[in-house]
Amino acid sequence: MTFRTNLQYLRSRRNMTQEQLAMLLGVSRQAISKWESEKAYPEMDKLLTICDLFGCTLDDLVLGDVAHPTSPESAAAPVGVVDVATATVVSDAGTDAVSLPKDLTGYDEHRRRFALLIASGVAAIIASVGVAGLFDPEHSILGPSPLNDFLAFACICVGVIVGLALLIPAAVSHEAFKRRHPYVEDFYTEDDRGHESRLLAAGVVAGVAEILVGIAIVVYAGDVLGIDAGWPNAIMLLLDAVAVFGFVYFGLRRGLLNIDAYNEDAETERRKREGTLPFSARLAGAVSGIIMLVATIIGLTLLFLGVDDHLFWIPWPIGGLLCAIVGIVIGLLKDRLDR
């Protein structure tokens, strides 16, 4: 077999298109087409990356037959099992090797870091409000002091700054990662997904318990101790911050295992940059943006006018619901709109 037929064979075994392989190797689809039509030949670094991607040797890829590898490692592998060292599945016949997908892009490390930064940023903002509660004028840990209002404000400011310092870089790095790697091959196993699901379930149970403990502390302090502000609220918010951290962290870790959704989202971003996004998608984005802008204006107006300090947040969930309805309606009309 030639390099061309070897490469075509490896792609077909993974159900991988030329475009997907090109994105994994960081080349154009035309380059893959030229390789497979023998109009050009990849450089050595690309050959080595292909070997790493498909779990084959350079000799088999260039000079041999990847369907019947001659490497001692593949020949010695037990029949019908996975060779962990080479990530290769050997068929019952012992002659047909299929490489398992690998994390060549560093997606798993990025997934964990992104989830940690987002969860920490959100938790930091909530925790800062809790710490600020320790300086409530009526039940401050300092007692009556002119510093209470300043310290409460300072705690919130620090928490917001720390939260944004975590959230913004996380979002920027995620967008940059999607631009560098618009396609990631799904290398996660069912065991991986099961493990993350168990972690998420444990995080949700622990978070709910922490929230209930916080509520119990507030109720006890109010009904028994006669304290309706200050440290009880601070403890409840700090417990809430820990609970939210668990919800967000384990939820993102589990959600980002959906490689198909990641690839679809990255493809949408790429098409946005190139201006090739379908009309229905552009319309949905524009309408949703206008809805949330109006919701924000209404919410901030209610807040600053003091119409009702407890209801100023209502426009946002209503806006989110309207965006969901718009998405459903446009999705149903997608074929007509994109004609």
mmCIF file of C-alpha atoms in Angstrom, residues 53-335:
data_model
loop_
_atom_site.group_PDB
_atom_site.id
_atom_site.type_symbol
_atom_site.label_atom_id
_atom_site.label_comp_id
_atom_site.label_asym_id
_atom_site.label_seq_id
_atom_site.Cartn_x
_atom_site.Cartn_y
_atom_site.Cartn_z
ATOM 1 C CA LEU A 53 -2.904 10.308 15.880
ATOM 2 C CA PHE A 54 -3.609 6.874 14.421
ATOM 3 C CA GLY A 55 -1.208 4.826 16.529
ATOM 4 C CA CYS A 56 0.908 3.488 13.666
ATOM 5 C CA THR A 57 4.620 3.492 12.917
ATOM 6 C CA LEU A 58 6.290 5.722 10.347
ATOM 7 C CA ASP A 59 7.523 2.695 8.405
ATOM 8 C CA ASP A 60 4.025 1.229 8.140
ATOM 9 C CA LEU A 61 2.523 4.589 7.179
ATOM 10 C CA VAL A 62 5.028 5.462 4.446
ATOM 11 C CA LEU A 63 6.360 2.148 3.192
ATOM 12 C CA GLY A 64 4.151 -0.599 4.587
ATOM 13 C CA ASP A 65 0.534 -1.519 5.103
ATOM 14 C CA VAL A 66 -1.228 0.000 8.135
ATOM 15 C CA ALA A 67 -3.987 -2.608 7.788
ATOM 16 C CA HIS A 68 -1.361 -5.300 8.473
ATOM 17 C CA PRO A 69 1.315 -3.632 10.605
ATOM 18 C CA THR A 70 4.758 -5.187 10.810
ATOM 19 C CA SER A 71 5.855 -3.533 14.057
ATOM 20 C CA PRO A 72 6.784 -5.997 16.856
ATOM 21 C CA GLU A 73 4.510 -4.167 19.310
ATOM 22 C CA SER A 74 1.412 -4.694 17.197
ATOM 23 C CA ALA A 75 2.302 -8.268 16.298
ATOM 24 C CA ALA A 76 2.826 -9.209 19.943
ATOM 25 C CA ALA A 77 -0.425 -7.725 21.204
ATOM 26 C CA PRO A 78 -2.999 -10.260 22.519
ATOM 27 C CA VAL A 79 -5.928 -10.938 20.222
ATOM 28 C CA GLY A 80 -9.153 -9.007 20.828
ATOM 29 C CA VAL A 81 -7.860 -6.659 23.545
ATOM 30 C CA VAL A 82 -6.617 -3.102 23.831
ATOM 31 C CA ASP A 83 -2.883 -2.466 23.876
ATOM 32 C CA VAL A 84 -2.786 0.403 26.384
ATOM 33 C CA ALA A 85 0.756 1.432 25.483
ATOM 34 C CA THR A 86 -0.105 2.034 21.832
ATOM 35 C CA ALA A 87 -3.849 2.691 22.240
ATOM 36 C CA THR A 88 -4.523 0.044 19.600
ATOM 37 C CA VAL A 89 -7.396 -2.409 19.371
ATOM 38 C CA VAL A 90 -6.387 -5.745 17.851
ATOM 39 C CA SER A 91 -9.151 -7.648 16.094
ATOM 40 C CA ASP A 92 -9.985 -11.286 16.662
ATOM 41 C CA ALA A 93 -8.006 -12.140 13.539
ATOM 42 C CA GLY A 94 -4.937 -10.520 15.075
ATOM 43 C CA THR A 95 -4.087 -8.770 11.801
ATOM 44 C CA ASP A 96 -6.254 -5.626 11.710
ATOM 45 C CA ALA A 97 -5.315 -2.818 14.101
ATOM 46 C CA VAL A 98 -7.516 0.183 14.791
ATOM 47 C CA SER A 99 -6.074 3.084 16.759
ATOM 48 C CA LEU A 100 -8.173 4.610 19.492
ATOM 49 C CA PRO A 101 -8.627 8.416 19.428
ATOM 50 C CA LYS A 102 -6.102 10.385 21.458
ATOM 51 C CA ASP A 103 -6.104 13.806 23.072
ATOM 52 C CA LEU A 104 -3.615 15.459 20.737
ATOM 53 C CA THR A 105 -4.962 18.977 21.288
ATOM 54 C CA GLY A 106 -4.741 19.062 25.098
ATOM 55 C CA TYR A 107 -8.528 19.368 25.305
ATOM 56 C CA ASP A 108 -8.875 17.475 28.593
ATOM 57 C CA GLU A 109 -6.440 19.739 30.441
ATOM 58 C CA HIS A 110 -8.173 22.781 28.962
ATOM 59 C CA ARG A 111 -11.579 21.408 30.008
ATOM 60 C CA ARG A 112 -10.522 20.985 33.619
ATOM 61 C CA ARG A 113 -8.804 24.374 33.813
ATOM 62 C CA PHE A 114 -11.735 26.193 32.205
ATOM 63 C CA ALA A 115 -14.231 24.602 34.608
ATOM 64 C CA LEU A 116 -12.039 25.474 37.606
ATOM 65 C CA LEU A 117 -11.610 29.123 36.601
ATOM 66 C CA ILE A 118 -15.297 29.699 35.850
ATOM 67 C CA ALA A 119 -16.464 28.013 39.049
ATOM 68 C CA SER A 120 -13.880 29.879 41.152
ATOM 69 C CA GLY A 121 -14.828 33.222 39.618
ATOM 70 C CA VAL A 122 -18.534 32.798 40.303
ATOM 71 C CA ALA A 123 -17.897 31.493 43.832
ATOM 72 C CA ALA A 124 -15.537 34.398 44.601
ATOM 73 C CA ILE A 125 -18.223 36.980 43.802
ATOM 74 C CA ILE A 126 -20.844 35.213 45.942
ATOM 75 C CA ALA A 127 -18.365 34.698 48.801
ATOM 76 C CA SER A 128 -17.435 38.393 48.782
ATOM 77 C CA VAL A 129 -21.066 39.308 49.448
ATOM 78 C CA GLY A 130 -21.048 36.844 52.331
ATOM 79 C CA VAL A 131 -17.886 38.317 53.848
ATOM 80 C CA ALA A 132 -19.370 41.810 53.436
ATOM 81 C CA GLY A 133 -22.291 40.624 55.570
ATOM 82 C CA LEU A 134 -19.923 40.340 58.543
ATOM 83 C CA PHE A 135 -19.815 44.125 58.570
ATOM 84 C CA ASP A 136 -23.562 44.704 58.572
ATOM 85 C CA PRO A 137 -24.131 47.958 60.526
ATOM 86 C CA GLU A 138 -26.577 46.350 62.972
ATOM 87 C CA HIS A 139 -24.652 43.123 63.660
ATOM 88 C CA SER A 140 -21.074 43.842 62.616
ATOM 89 C CA ILE A 141 -18.269 41.739 64.046
ATOM 90 C CA LEU A 142 -16.562 45.078 64.803
ATOM 91 C CA GLY A 143 -19.565 46.441 66.642
ATOM 92 C CA PRO A 144 -20.726 50.003 65.947
ATOM 93 C CA SER A 145 -17.984 51.496 63.765
ATOM 94 C CA PRO A 146 -17.751 54.038 60.934
ATOM 95 C CA LEU A 147 -15.633 51.489 59.049
ATOM 96 C CA ASN A 148 -18.451 48.980 58.599
ATOM 97 C CA ASP A 149 -19.890 50.419 55.384
ATOM 98 C CA PHE A 150 -16.428 50.924 53.901
ATOM 99 C CA LEU A 151 -15.283 47.389 54.727
ATOM 100 C CA ALA A 152 -18.481 45.862 53.354
ATOM 101 C CA PHE A 153 -18.070 47.807 50.119
ATOM 102 C CA ALA A 154 -14.368 46.914 49.941
ATOM 103 C CA CYS A 155 -15.107 43.188 50.367
ATOM 104 C CA ILE A 156 -17.586 43.222 47.499
ATOM 105 C CA CYS A 157 -15.200 45.200 45.284
ATOM 106 C CA VAL A 158 -12.360 42.772 45.953
ATOM 107 C CA GLY A 159 -14.626 39.792 45.297
ATOM 108 C CA VAL A 160 -15.868 41.230 42.006
ATOM 109 C CA ILE A 161 -12.317 42.053 40.895
ATOM 110 C CA VAL A 162 -11.073 38.555 41.777
ATOM 111 C CA GLY A 163 -14.103 36.990 40.109
ATOM 112 C CA LEU A 164 -13.621 38.945 36.889
ATOM 113 C CA ALA A 165 -9.889 38.217 36.967
ATOM 114 C CA LEU A 166 -10.818 34.537 36.806
ATOM 115 C CA LEU A 167 -13.862 34.671 34.526
ATOM 116 C CA ILE A 168 -12.504 36.910 31.767
ATOM 117 C CA PRO A 169 -9.241 35.000 31.137
ATOM 118 C CA ALA A 170 -11.212 31.733 31.218
ATOM 119 C CA ALA A 171 -13.613 32.960 28.544
ATOM 120 C CA VAL A 172 -10.801 34.414 26.427
ATOM 121 C CA SER A 173 -8.718 31.240 26.641
ATOM 122 C CA HIS A 174 -11.732 29.098 25.714
ATOM 123 C CA GLU A 175 -12.424 31.182 22.611
ATOM 124 C CA ALA A 176 -8.736 31.084 21.683
ATOM 125 C CA PHE A 177 -8.692 27.300 22.121
ATOM 126 C CA LYS A 178 -11.710 26.943 19.820
ATOM 127 C CA ARG A 179 -9.994 29.071 17.184
ATOM 128 C CA ARG A 180 -6.822 26.974 17.383
ATOM 129 C CA HIS A 181 -8.712 23.683 17.480
ATOM 130 C CA PRO A 182 -12.016 23.997 15.580
ATOM 131 C CA TYR A 183 -12.311 20.226 15.612
ATOM 132 C CA VAL A 184 -11.524 17.757 18.404
ATOM 133 C CA GLU A 185 -11.891 14.029 17.929
ATOM 134 C CA ASP A 186 -13.969 12.408 20.667
ATOM 135 C CA PHE A 187 -11.452 10.414 22.724
ATOM 136 C CA TYR A 188 -13.573 10.009 25.876
ATOM 137 C CA THR A 189 -14.813 6.566 26.847
ATOM 138 C CA GLU A 190 -18.028 5.547 28.560
ATOM 139 C CA ASP A 191 -16.006 5.027 31.743
ATOM 140 C CA ASP A 192 -14.874 8.669 31.542
ATOM 141 C CA ARG A 193 -18.447 9.866 31.162
ATOM 142 C CA GLY A 194 -19.634 7.621 33.980
ATOM 143 C CA HIS A 195 -16.915 8.942 36.284
ATOM 144 C CA GLU A 196 -17.797 12.577 35.554
ATOM 145 C CA SER A 197 -21.512 11.846 36.023
ATOM 146 C CA ARG A 198 -20.815 10.381 39.459
ATOM 147 C CA LEU A 199 -18.730 13.412 40.393
ATOM 148 C CA LEU A 200 -21.535 15.723 39.271
ATOM 149 C CA ALA A 201 -24.114 13.782 41.284
ATOM 150 C CA ALA A 202 -21.899 13.935 44.384
ATOM 151 C CA GLY A 203 -21.331 17.666 43.849
ATOM 152 C CA VAL A 204 -25.053 18.345 43.528
ATOM 153 C CA VAL A 205 -25.906 16.347 46.666
ATOM 154 C CA ALA A 206 -23.144 18.060 48.674
ATOM 155 C CA GLY A 207 -24.179 21.476 47.353
ATOM 156 C CA VAL A 208 -27.830 21.010 48.267
ATOM 157 C CA ALA A 209 -26.775 19.882 51.756
ATOM 158 C CA GLU A 210 -24.608 22.994 52.182
ATOM 159 C CA ILE A 211 -27.455 25.259 51.107
ATOM 160 C CA LEU A 212 -29.843 23.576 53.561
ATOM 161 C CA VAL A 213 -27.315 23.944 56.384
ATOM 162 C CA GLY A 214 -26.974 27.644 55.577
ATOM 163 C CA ILE A 215 -30.735 28.118 55.639
ATOM 164 C CA ALA A 216 -30.958 26.251 58.950
ATOM 165 C CA ILE A 217 -28.335 28.557 60.473
ATOM 166 C CA VAL A 218 -30.239 31.660 59.345
ATOM 167 C CA VAL A 219 -33.549 30.308 60.664
ATOM 168 C CA TYR A 220 -31.982 29.325 64.004
ATOM 169 C CA ALA A 221 -30.270 32.690 64.387
ATOM 170 C CA GLY A 222 -33.483 34.557 63.625
ATOM 171 C CA ASP A 223 -35.928 32.493 65.680
ATOM 172 C CA VAL A 224 -33.741 31.566 68.670
ATOM 173 C CA LEU A 225 -31.017 34.215 68.872
ATOM 174 C CA GLY A 226 -33.013 37.093 67.437
ATOM 175 C CA ILE A 227 -30.298 37.909 64.870
ATOM 176 C CA ASP A 228 -31.726 38.564 61.436
ATOM 177 C CA ALA A 229 -28.579 39.908 59.740
ATOM 178 C CA GLY A 230 -24.803 39.853 60.033
ATOM 179 C CA TRP A 231 -22.865 36.639 60.595
ATOM 180 C CA PRO A 232 -25.762 34.164 59.983
ATOM 181 C CA ASN A 233 -26.333 35.576 56.499
ATOM 182 C CA ALA A 234 -22.575 35.655 55.931
ATOM 183 C CA ILE A 235 -22.248 31.964 56.794
ATOM 184 C CA MET A 236 -25.201 31.082 54.567
ATOM 185 C CA LEU A 237 -23.720 32.963 51.596
ATOM 186 C CA LEU A 238 -20.294 31.411 52.119
ATOM 187 C CA LEU A 239 -21.895 27.951 52.128
ATOM 188 C CA ASP A 240 -23.855 28.952 49.037
ATOM 189 C CA ALA A 241 -20.589 29.983 47.366
ATOM 190 C CA VAL A 242 -19.101 26.548 48.050
ATOM 191 C CA ALA A 243 -22.268 24.880 46.756
ATOM 192 C CA VAL A 244 -22.314 26.973 43.575
ATOM 193 C CA PHE A 245 -18.643 26.184 43.003
ATOM 194 C CA GLY A 246 -19.500 22.485 43.037
ATOM 195 C CA PHE A 247 -22.514 22.917 40.762
ATOM 196 C CA VAL A 248 -20.589 24.951 38.182
ATOM 197 C CA TYR A 249 -17.298 23.038 38.358
ATOM 198 C CA PHE A 250 -18.659 19.522 38.081
ATOM 199 C CA GLY A 251 -21.427 20.626 35.719
ATOM 200 C CA LEU A 252 -18.948 22.174 33.286
ATOM 201 C CA ARG A 253 -16.598 19.206 33.545
ATOM 202 C CA ARG A 254 -19.453 16.873 32.642
ATOM 203 C CA GLY A 255 -20.927 19.140 29.987
ATOM 204 C CA LEU A 256 -17.625 19.648 28.182
ATOM 205 C CA LEU A 257 -17.366 15.896 27.604
ATOM 206 C CA ASN A 258 -19.862 16.470 24.797
ATOM 207 C CA ILE A 259 -17.286 16.793 22.019
ATOM 208 C CA ASP A 260 -19.994 16.909 19.332
ATOM 209 C CA ALA A 261 -21.441 20.057 20.914
ATOM 210 C CA TYR A 262 -17.956 21.565 21.164
ATOM 211 C CA ASN A 263 -17.261 20.888 17.485
ATOM 212 C CA GLU A 264 -20.627 22.315 16.477
ATOM 213 C CA ASP A 265 -20.055 25.444 18.566
ATOM 214 C CA ALA A 266 -16.534 25.893 17.201
ATOM 215 C CA GLU A 267 -17.828 25.464 13.652
ATOM 216 C CA THR A 268 -20.495 28.100 14.290
ATOM 217 C CA GLU A 269 -17.867 30.534 15.585
ATOM 218 C CA ARG A 270 -15.692 29.870 12.550
ATOM 219 C CA ARG A 271 -18.566 30.495 10.179
ATOM 220 C CA LYS A 272 -19.410 33.700 12.036
ATOM 221 C CA ARG A 273 -15.881 34.977 11.490
ATOM 222 C CA GLU A 274 -16.023 34.005 7.819
ATOM 223 C CA GLY A 275 -19.499 35.461 7.327
ATOM 224 C CA THR A 276 -20.932 32.164 6.083
ATOM 225 C CA LEU A 277 -23.400 31.556 8.932
ATOM 226 C CA PRO A 278 -26.936 30.657 7.697
ATOM 227 C CA PHE A 279 -29.533 33.431 7.805
ATOM 228 C CA SER A 280 -31.599 31.591 10.427
ATOM 229 C CA ALA A 281 -28.651 31.470 12.821
ATOM 230 C CA ARG A 282 -27.839 35.142 12.269
ATOM 231 C CA LEU A 283 -31.483 36.074 12.801
ATOM 232 C CA ALA A 284 -31.740 34.041 16.025
ATOM 233 C CA GLY A 285 -28.575 35.646 17.389
ATOM 234 C CA ALA A 286 -29.695 39.163 16.496
ATOM 235 C CA VAL A 287 -33.201 38.790 17.956
ATOM 236 C CA SER A 288 -31.890 37.156 21.140
ATOM 237 C CA GLY A 289 -29.326 39.928 21.548
ATOM 238 C CA ILE A 290 -32.006 42.601 21.201
ATOM 239 C CA ILE A 291 -34.253 40.823 23.714
ATOM 240 C CA MET A 292 -31.518 40.591 26.351
ATOM 241 C CA LEU A 293 -30.463 44.202 25.716
ATOM 242 C CA VAL A 294 -34.026 45.381 26.324
ATOM 243 C CA ALA A 295 -34.261 43.162 29.417
ATOM 244 C CA THR A 296 -31.048 44.667 30.781
ATOM 245 C CA ILE A 297 -32.254 48.217 30.174
ATOM 246 C CA ILE A 298 -35.570 47.497 31.908
ATOM 247 C CA GLY A 299 -33.881 45.742 34.849
ATOM 248 C CA LEU A 300 -31.355 48.519 35.438
ATOM 249 C CA THR A 301 -34.075 51.149 35.100
ATOM 250 C CA LEU A 302 -36.175 49.420 37.758
ATOM 251 C CA LEU A 303 -33.112 49.159 40.005
ATOM 252 C CA PHE A 304 -32.052 52.802 39.763
ATOM 253 C CA LEU A 305 -35.590 54.179 39.975
ATOM 254 C CA GLY A 306 -36.226 52.060 43.042
ATOM 255 C CA VAL A 307 -39.608 50.907 41.704
ATOM 256 C CA ASP A 308 -39.214 47.639 43.584
ATOM 257 C CA ASP A 309 -35.804 46.578 44.819
ATOM 258 C CA HIS A 310 -36.927 42.950 45.064
ATOM 259 C CA LEU A 311 -38.247 42.621 41.506
ATOM 260 C CA PHE A 312 -35.622 44.374 39.382
ATOM 261 C CA TRP A 313 -34.100 41.027 38.329
ATOM 262 C CA ILE A 314 -37.305 39.661 36.757
ATOM 263 C CA PRO A 315 -36.659 41.030 33.203
ATOM 264 C CA TRP A 316 -33.590 38.777 32.810
ATOM 265 C CA PRO A 317 -35.291 35.378 33.272
ATOM 266 C CA ILE A 318 -38.213 36.615 31.156
ATOM 267 C CA GLY A 319 -35.702 37.620 28.478
ATOM 268 C CA GLY A 320 -34.059 34.213 28.677
ATOM 269 C CA LEU A 321 -37.450 32.515 28.247
ATOM 270 C CA LEU A 322 -38.246 34.692 25.223
ATOM 271 C CA CYS A 323 -34.849 33.839 23.698
ATOM 272 C CA ALA A 324 -35.634 30.146 24.087
ATOM 273 C CA ILE A 325 -39.004 30.638 22.374
ATOM 274 C CA VAL A 326 -37.351 32.578 19.547
ATOM 275 C CA GLY A 327 -34.799 29.785 19.119
ATOM 276 C CA ILE A 328 -37.557 27.155 18.886
ATOM 277 C CA VAL A 329 -39.633 29.157 16.399
ATOM 278 C CA ILE A 330 -36.674 29.983 14.158
ATOM 279 C CA GLY A 331 -35.540 26.353 14.374
ATOM 280 C CA LEU A 332 -38.934 25.228 13.060
ATOM 281 C CA LEU A 333 -38.708 27.738 10.198
ATOM 282 C CA LYS A 334 -35.015 27.085 9.519
ATOM 283 C CA ASP A 335 -35.467 25.421 6.129
#
